[in-house]
Amino acid sequence: MSADLTQTLTIPRPDDWHLHLRDGEMMRAVLPHTARNFGRAIVMPNLVPPVRTAADAQAYADRIREAIPSGCDFTPLMTLYLTETTDPDDLEAGFDAGLITAVKLYPAGATTNSDAGVRDLTRVDAVIERMAARGIPLLTHGEVTHAEVDIFDREARFIDDVLDPLRQRFPTLRVVMEHVTTEQAVAYVSGDQSGRLGATITVQHLMLNRNHMLVEGLRPHYYCLPVLKRARHQDALLRAATSSDQRFFLGTDSAPHPTHLKENACGCAGVFSAPNALACLAQTFEDADALDRLEGFVSRFGAGFYGLPVSEARLTLERCEAPLRPPDPIQVGDRSVTVFDPLRPIHWRVRP
Ligand code: DOR
Ligand code: ZN
């Protein structure tokens, strides 16, 4: 224990309810950063090609399990990538076997590797109907993709044009609005009385707004989708995350890309936060005078939504008087991946 330690916080081992692990060399490099600190993670299926069938999910889960460092107690929770050819029987069999936890909806073209996503939602009615009947959660990338809709408005439009009509057609469907970024999304979730709607929030959307990305130079490592919004929306997210409202829980959306593809004339979307997500959150909750609310957000509410037990294992965060150095980039073969840096002092770390 370091001499300048001023405070510790011990909580049930957290979970990450929205994570990109990729595959192959990249997966093997990034996975330890999650497996070290999180007990479970909902693993996104936007590989190339995507994880479309139960067999794909089984093979991907096997590859992930092989890459978990020994001594880490980590369970990947697998998702299927919803396409217009998803077979409801295959999904249900995977769900019943405990292999598949949820299904991810990417509107085609909304984000990284979403080309195989859904163009016409009515074409997946049979799948959604089955999910609604069986309680299989639908995880939404909640942005419309029409060229004429401004990128800052795409989430709010998705709620009105896509999500709410869908939920009215399938009232028993369980939905997680992934990585919410707007006050409209917070209001939509807060106003829901069904008990079937939750939302994940990322670290970067709690710590940053679009000024951080665009003022005094363009910061490509803050570019992700849905894109950072104005400060008013950041405030709404922070209030939701620190409110002890069980419908809001952590999904880091940690999404690694090689540094040279982020620092690029056409940079990719994604923030790699797995190594320091919990430290950054502890700082954020402390700054909001809500450290006592961190446990619910990172360790309890997501498990509750998914009907899973809260971890019996414990993780300790410790506060150091001196700010900690931001993490170095990680090496993936001959490439590097830049770690999220909120560019403000972080005094917290996970006890090694
Ligand atoms: O910023 C993002 N990156 N948003 C997404 O929805 C996908 C993710 C990725 O896979 O890189
Ligand atoms: Zn994501």
PDB file of N, CA, C and O in Angstrom, residues 293-330:
ATOM      1  N   ARG A 293     -22.326   6.144  -4.599  1.00  0.00           N
ATOM      2  CA  ARG A 293     -23.238   5.630  -5.634  1.00  0.00           C
ATOM      3  C   ARG A 293     -22.515   4.819  -6.710  1.00  0.00           C
ATOM      4  O   ARG A 293     -23.153   4.280  -7.612  1.00  0.00           O
ATOM      5  N   LEU A 294     -21.200   4.797  -6.636  1.00  0.00           N
ATOM      6  CA  LEU A 294     -20.433   4.112  -7.688  1.00  0.00           C
ATOM      7  C   LEU A 294     -20.755   2.617  -7.718  1.00  0.00           C
ATOM      8  O   LEU A 294     -20.910   2.016  -8.783  1.00  0.00           O
ATOM      9  N   GLU A 295     -20.870   2.018  -6.559  1.00  0.00           N
ATOM     10  CA  GLU A 295     -21.078   0.570  -6.454  1.00  0.00           C
ATOM     11  C   GLU A 295     -22.320   0.116  -7.222  1.00  0.00           C
ATOM     12  O   GLU A 295     -22.283  -0.873  -7.947  1.00  0.00           O
ATOM     13  N   GLY A 296     -23.407   0.832  -7.060  1.00  0.00           N
ATOM     14  CA  GLY A 296     -24.621   0.453  -7.778  1.00  0.00           C
ATOM     15  C   GLY A 296     -24.406   0.506  -9.279  1.00  0.00           C
ATOM     16  O   GLY A 296     -24.761  -0.420 -10.014  1.00  0.00           O
ATOM     17  N   PHE A 297     -23.784   1.569  -9.728  1.00  0.00           N
ATOM     18  CA  PHE A 297     -23.607   1.805 -11.167  1.00  0.00           C
ATOM     19  C   PHE A 297     -22.679   0.774 -11.811  1.00  0.00           C
ATOM     20  O   PHE A 297     -22.918   0.309 -12.914  1.00  0.00           O
ATOM     21  N   VAL A 298     -21.603   0.398 -11.135  1.00  0.00           N
ATOM     22  CA  VAL A 298     -20.624  -0.492 -11.774  1.00  0.00           C
ATOM     23  C   VAL A 298     -20.757  -1.956 -11.359  1.00  0.00           C
ATOM     24  O   VAL A 298     -20.262  -2.830 -12.063  1.00  0.00           O
ATOM     25  N   SER A 299     -21.405  -2.222 -10.228  1.00  0.00           N
ATOM     26  CA  SER A 299     -21.374  -3.598  -9.704  1.00  0.00           C
ATOM     27  C   SER A 299     -22.738  -4.235  -9.476  1.00  0.00           C
ATOM     28  O   SER A 299     -22.805  -5.444  -9.281  1.00  0.00           O
ATOM     29  N   ARG A 300     -23.808  -3.448  -9.463  1.00  0.00           N
ATOM     30  CA  ARG A 300     -25.092  -4.034  -9.054  1.00  0.00           C
ATOM     31  C   ARG A 300     -26.212  -3.924 -10.089  1.00  0.00           C
ATOM     32  O   ARG A 300     -26.922  -4.896 -10.343  1.00  0.00           O
ATOM     33  N   PHE A 301     -26.392  -2.747 -10.660  1.00  0.00           N
ATOM     34  CA  PHE A 301     -27.628  -2.520 -11.406  1.00  0.00           C
ATOM     35  C   PHE A 301     -27.684  -3.313 -12.715  1.00  0.00           C
ATOM     36  O   PHE A 301     -28.747  -3.775 -13.118  1.00  0.00           O
ATOM     37  N   GLY A 302     -26.546  -3.460 -13.374  1.00  0.00           N
ATOM     38  CA  GLY A 302     -26.533  -4.231 -14.624  1.00  0.00           C
ATOM     39  C   GLY A 302     -26.883  -5.689 -14.357  1.00  0.00           C
ATOM     40  O   GLY A 302     -27.686  -6.298 -15.070  1.00  0.00           O
ATOM     41  N   ALA A 303     -26.279  -6.236 -13.312  1.00  0.00           N
ATOM     42  CA  ALA A 303     -26.584  -7.624 -12.944  1.00  0.00           C
ATOM     43  C   ALA A 303     -28.080  -7.759 -12.683  1.00  0.00           C
ATOM     44  O   ALA A 303     -28.721  -8.724 -13.109  1.00  0.00           O
ATOM     45  N   GLY A 304     -28.637  -6.786 -11.998  1.00  0.00           N
ATOM     46  CA  GLY A 304     -30.071  -6.809 -11.707  1.00  0.00           C
ATOM     47  C   GLY A 304     -30.890  -6.847 -12.984  1.00  0.00           C
ATOM     48  O   GLY A 304     -31.819  -7.649 -13.112  1.00  0.00           O
ATOM     49  N   PHE A 305     -30.534  -6.010 -13.938  1.00  0.00           N
ATOM     50  CA  PHE A 305     -31.309  -5.978 -15.179  1.00  0.00           C
ATOM     51  C   PHE A 305     -31.242  -7.325 -15.892  1.00  0.00           C
ATOM     52  O   PHE A 305     -32.236  -7.823 -16.416  1.00  0.00           O
ATOM     53  N   TYR A 306     -30.053  -7.921 -15.921  1.00  0.00           N
ATOM     54  CA  TYR A 306     -29.882  -9.184 -16.639  1.00  0.00           C
ATOM     55  C   TYR A 306     -30.273 -10.403 -15.800  1.00  0.00           C
ATOM     56  O   TYR A 306     -30.135 -11.542 -16.247  1.00  0.00           O
ATOM     57  N   GLY A 307     -30.723 -10.167 -14.574  1.00  0.00           N
ATOM     58  CA  GLY A 307     -31.152 -11.283 -13.732  1.00  0.00           C
ATOM     59  C   GLY A 307     -29.999 -12.161 -13.291  1.00  0.00           C
ATOM     60  O   GLY A 307     -30.158 -13.372 -13.094  1.00  0.00           O
ATOM     61  N   LEU A 308     -28.833 -11.574 -13.121  1.00  0.00           N
ATOM     62  CA  LEU A 308     -27.648 -12.328 -12.710  1.00  0.00           C
ATOM     63  C   LEU A 308     -27.259 -11.913 -11.289  1.00  0.00           C
ATOM     64  O   LEU A 308     -27.560 -10.793 -10.864  1.00  0.00           O
ATOM     65  N   PRO A 309     -26.575 -12.796 -10.574  1.00  0.00           N
ATOM     66  CA  PRO A 309     -26.189 -12.432  -9.205  1.00  0.00           C
ATOM     67  C   PRO A 309     -25.099 -11.369  -9.202  1.00  0.00           C
ATOM     68  O   PRO A 309     -24.256 -11.339 -10.102  1.00  0.00           O
ATOM     69  N   VAL A 310     -25.135 -10.531  -8.195  1.00  0.00           N
ATOM     70  CA  VAL A 310     -24.031  -9.594  -7.978  1.00  0.00           C
ATOM     71  C   VAL A 310     -22.821 -10.417  -7.558  1.00  0.00           C
ATOM     72  O   VAL A 310     -22.953 -11.409  -6.840  1.00  0.00           O
ATOM     73  N   SER A 311     -21.656 -10.010  -8.007  1.00  0.00           N
ATOM     74  CA  SER A 311     -20.449 -10.788  -7.721  1.00  0.00           C
ATOM     75  C   SER A 311     -20.201 -10.895  -6.213  1.00  0.00           C
ATOM     76  O   SER A 311     -20.411  -9.942  -5.463  1.00  0.00           O
ATOM     77  N   GLU A 312     -19.716 -12.047  -5.815  1.00  0.00           N
ATOM     78  CA  GLU A 312     -19.316 -12.224  -4.414  1.00  0.00           C
ATOM     79  C   GLU A 312     -17.883 -11.749  -4.210  1.00  0.00           C
ATOM     80  O   GLU A 312     -17.450 -11.487  -3.087  1.00  0.00           O
ATOM     81  N   ALA A 313     -17.137 -11.663  -5.322  1.00  0.00           N
ATOM     82  CA  ALA A 313     -15.743 -11.202  -5.226  1.00  0.00           C
ATOM     83  C   ALA A 313     -15.724  -9.695  -4.983  1.00  0.00           C
ATOM     84  O   ALA A 313     -16.716  -9.008  -5.207  1.00  0.00           O
ATOM     85  N   ARG A 314     -14.602  -9.203  -4.515  1.00  0.00           N
ATOM     86  CA  ARG A 314     -14.494  -7.778  -4.196  1.00  0.00           C
ATOM     87  C   ARG A 314     -13.340  -7.137  -4.964  1.00  0.00           C
ATOM     88  O   ARG A 314     -12.344  -7.792  -5.276  1.00  0.00           O
ATOM     89  N   LEU A 315     -13.495  -5.852  -5.242  1.00  0.00           N
ATOM     90  CA  LEU A 315     -12.433  -5.064  -5.866  1.00  0.00           C
ATOM     91  C   LEU A 315     -12.248  -3.801  -5.028  1.00  0.00           C
ATOM     92  O   LEU A 315     -13.222  -3.209  -4.579  1.00  0.00           O
ATOM     93  N   THR A 316     -11.004  -3.443  -4.821  1.00  0.00           N
ATOM     94  CA  THR A 316     -10.744  -2.242  -4.022  1.00  0.00           C
ATOM     95  C   THR A 316     -10.114  -1.159  -4.887  1.00  0.00           C
ATOM     96  O   THR A 316      -9.149  -1.405  -5.617  1.00  0.00           O
ATOM     97  N   LEU A 317     -10.710   0.012  -4.803  1.00  0.00           N
ATOM     98  CA  LEU A 317     -10.141   1.197  -5.438  1.00  0.00           C
ATOM     99  C   LEU A 317      -9.444   2.001  -4.355  1.00  0.00           C
ATOM    100  O   LEU A 317      -9.938   2.070  -3.221  1.00  0.00           O
ATOM    101  N   GLU A 318      -8.304   2.584  -4.693  1.00  0.00           N
ATOM    102  CA  GLU A 318      -7.608   3.385  -3.685  1.00  0.00           C
ATOM    103  C   GLU A 318      -7.271   4.753  -4.233  1.00  0.00           C
ATOM    104  O   GLU A 318      -6.959   4.915  -5.406  1.00  0.00           O
ATOM    105  N   ARG A 319      -7.400   5.724  -3.351  1.00  0.00           N
ATOM    106  CA  ARG A 319      -7.152   7.110  -3.745  1.00  0.00           C
ATOM    107  C   ARG A 319      -5.744   7.496  -3.325  1.00  0.00           C
ATOM    108  O   ARG A 319      -5.346   7.276  -2.184  1.00  0.00           O
ATOM    109  N   CYS A 320      -5.015   8.073  -4.252  1.00  0.00           N
ATOM    110  CA  CYS A 320      -3.650   8.503  -3.965  1.00  0.00           C
ATOM    111  C   CYS A 320      -3.611  10.022  -3.957  1.00  0.00           C
ATOM    112  O   CYS A 320      -4.311  10.665  -4.739  1.00  0.00           O
ATOM    113  N   GLU A 321      -2.799  10.553  -3.086  1.00  0.00           N
ATOM    114  CA  GLU A 321      -2.714  12.018  -2.978  1.00  0.00           C
ATOM    115  C   GLU A 321      -2.216  12.615  -4.289  1.00  0.00           C
ATOM    116  O   GLU A 321      -2.783  13.585  -4.800  1.00  0.00           O
ATOM    117  N   ALA A 322      -1.186  12.018  -4.840  1.00  0.00           N
ATOM    118  CA  ALA A 322      -0.637  12.542  -6.101  1.00  0.00           C
ATOM    119  C   ALA A 322      -1.401  11.939  -7.276  1.00  0.00           C
ATOM    120  O   ALA A 322      -1.720  10.749  -7.256  1.00  0.00           O
ATOM    121  N   PRO A 323      -1.703  12.747  -8.301  1.00  0.00           N
ATOM    122  CA  PRO A 323      -2.380  12.169  -9.466  1.00  0.00           C
ATOM    123  C   PRO A 323      -1.522  11.092 -10.121  1.00  0.00           C
ATOM    124  O   PRO A 323      -0.294  11.146 -10.060  1.00  0.00           O
ATOM    125  N   LEU A 324      -2.209  10.127 -10.725  1.00  0.00           N
ATOM    126  CA  LEU A 324      -1.478   9.020 -11.342  1.00  0.00           C
ATOM    127  C   LEU A 324      -1.151   9.355 -12.791  1.00  0.00           C
ATOM    128  O   LEU A 324      -1.880  10.116 -13.437  1.00  0.00           O
ATOM    129  N   ARG A 325      -0.078   8.766 -13.287  1.00  0.00           N
ATOM    130  CA  ARG A 325       0.285   8.975 -14.694  1.00  0.00           C
ATOM    131  C   ARG A 325      -0.754   8.319 -15.596  1.00  0.00           C
ATOM    132  O   ARG A 325      -1.194   7.205 -15.300  1.00  0.00           O
ATOM    133  N   PRO A 326      -1.152   8.968 -16.685  1.00  0.00           N
ATOM    134  CA  PRO A 326      -2.087   8.296 -17.600  1.00  0.00           C
ATOM    135  C   PRO A 326      -1.443   7.030 -18.154  1.00  0.00           C
ATOM    136  O   PRO A 326      -0.221   6.978 -18.307  1.00  0.00           O
ATOM    137  N   PRO A 327      -2.244   6.008 -18.420  1.00  0.00           N
ATOM    138  CA  PRO A 327      -1.655   4.750 -18.895  1.00  0.00           C
ATOM    139  C   PRO A 327      -0.927   4.916 -20.227  1.00  0.00           C
ATOM    140  O   PRO A 327      -1.339   5.704 -21.067  1.00  0.00           O
ATOM    141  N   ASP A 328       0.159   4.164 -20.381  1.00  0.00           N
ATOM    142  CA  ASP A 328       0.872   4.130 -21.666  1.00  0.00           C
ATOM    143  C   ASP A 328       0.011   3.421 -22.698  1.00  0.00           C
ATOM    144  O   ASP A 328      -0.845   2.602 -22.342  1.00  0.00           O
ATOM    145  N   PRO A 329       0.273   3.701 -23.978  1.00  0.00           N
ATOM    146  CA  PRO A 329      -0.411   2.910 -25.016  1.00  0.00           C
ATOM    147  C   PRO A 329      -0.070   1.434 -24.848  1.00  0.00           C
ATOM    148  O   PRO A 329       0.977   1.098 -24.307  1.00  0.00           O
ATOM    149  N   ILE A 330      -0.966   0.577 -25.288  1.00  0.00           N
ATOM    150  CA  ILE A 330      -0.617  -0.844 -25.254  1.00  0.00           C
ATOM    151  C   ILE A 330      -0.108  -1.255 -26.636  1.00  0.00           C
ATOM    152  O   ILE A 330      -0.493  -0.669 -27.653  1.00  0.00           O
TER     153      ILE A 330
END
